[in-house]
């Protein structure tokens, strides 16, 4: 009798094949290896250090909600942990199968089901890559206006699961503002469909449970998304501000005066140099505030006129339209190696933070100090831009970077975790909230109880009620195991 | 591409997800291991001694059509297609290439072509192996094997043009499939043999309808240090036909009543060799209408699944890729698909519900059928 065959596993695979067909059940090592690494520094660090990755015993590719239901029921029956996966390009290990089990890869669930030109909605399966959805909409004269850095790579379900945010969020909001209705397969193998409109008063909008839940409470299979006609005009204008403080204040005035800029990006001096000078041809130093308006031409012009007045009063030096236009056309360029840090073994992470206006600048300086002074020994760098603005506050996107990673693995990991802790503490102690739309996953999961305090018991109660055996994406979001 | 350049590509691509949306094989299978990131990561695992070549990993590297769309889509144009070819060279070096790939190489070694030798039955002997003709028409192995109608159309046009012309007998493989499949030395040897045969015939013009052969003659032979006599000008059939029409050696007395023709850009002819306008101009002249552009066209055109001998090395994956392209074409509701590559014709014919013609067949239709 061969010792190479795991008869129990063969039996399980056979059962999975009966659900989705043999061609959509994969057990091969090549696919497991490639799926094991996301954008999280830790997964790359493991790769560089030749650490073995936790991996599923199989990856399945359902094509419809009914198949997902059957897979979830099968996992319950056999008590197999399971992890839903979209693009797999998060940066926190959110789709890592840390307890093995089964990966349910949703990328074959990519159908566009219905375009409603009257109410401006599109109904779509959750595995579609955002770029493909946007291409479809553009061809019909519409847009979803969701343009995050991972636009080319990530699936709609992933954006919903991390409550993602794109570069036009100041006008169009987070993904949770862009979705009317969700269909979710719950951990007990039933289908939950939220009410067809979001803004109702028929009890809570239960679909909210699943935005940012990172696949710990259910598997999102379908969404009804808001769409817009392609804008008649989209115009950008950039200014150099005397300081970061004046930049934040100018941005605040734009937002609280009822303007609706689609784009607001304030770069600190480092990011102005690092991104706009090095990659986009800007010649000056300083803090750049880039703003943009879109929609009907007359409205765009009127809003831009008011914004120009505000910028002038704030001491902003108008540097014209070119920088914004160049940036918009090439906005994903920074995320391609070699410009993106991802190709290097450097220790890096982003720790997005959001706060009301009265706190945001203090958090920025405290976080910068915590990184640069607290980790001076390793020559830690910190840079940031403020890219999502609201009429009550704003968020910034900070990056820390250590190029000389200590050789000792324990020391390296300890520095990494200490840096994350320092950034989180700088935020929450000063009235901010970590806004990690790139994923909480494992990276911030361990800090959720600290961030929420006792309030996190509600999350644990919900998790225990929906998924008592903790089979669904276990270990993420600080929900135990 | 040397190992240092390959390693640089590996380093930059192995953690980057940015082009996965474009990869035609990924679009068909949705596997991460079918993305450029996947290939770079798998190869770097081997290169760094973390893994051995597994059968699954080897199979992945022969499921890429090397269409170059990832390179085109990339902001920094990392040469992933070269990386895949390098991986194949490593696989061949350890004798682990898939059996059907081995079979292609063995067939070329034994008979001169991937399919075993066959005569040019579609034309009369009078035209074969002539010295100093105006044109030597090099049909290409897969055109002979699968599309004698394309050979007939092109030779019909040559007859119509009044130019003197010939073909090689035997016509042997240009070497390009061997190069793509990981046999660079064998490809160079094959190229030397072909170059000698061409030099012996000494045509003024070397015309091929096969974009792979065209790329071999125009780009790869010079890179490999294989020289054709400088007096021989090389043209793809689309450029040749366009020139014949401009010189009025082909005159159209009528037009085809087709208003919705889709032109599928072959990867090797378009993205790799930059020929986009000749076929479009011909379609316009033949039908009176510009071709309907497929949503992803010209340099962004998706592969039909036949690139890099994929339909030999993995017919199943090739068909899946072809279906994705056909779905894209169908969106335009065309009456006819025209292409300029016999392999694209094979792949698309296998999945489409409408006719797929080579550009030479389109012209022959308007000239009134058989010109032999």
Coordinates of C-alpha atoms in Angstrom, one line a residue, chain A residues 27 31 76 121 162 208 216 233 350 452:
Chain A
X27 CA -4.4 20.9 -4.5
X31 CA -1.0 27.7 -6.7
X76 CA -19.3 22.9 8.8
X121 CA -27.0 50.8 -10.0
X162 CA -11.9 45.9 4.1
X208 CA -23.2 47.0 7.6
X216 CA -15.0 36.7 9.3
X233 CA -15.5 67.5 -16.7
X350 CA 1.2 51.8 6.2
X452 CA -12.0 49.2 21.1

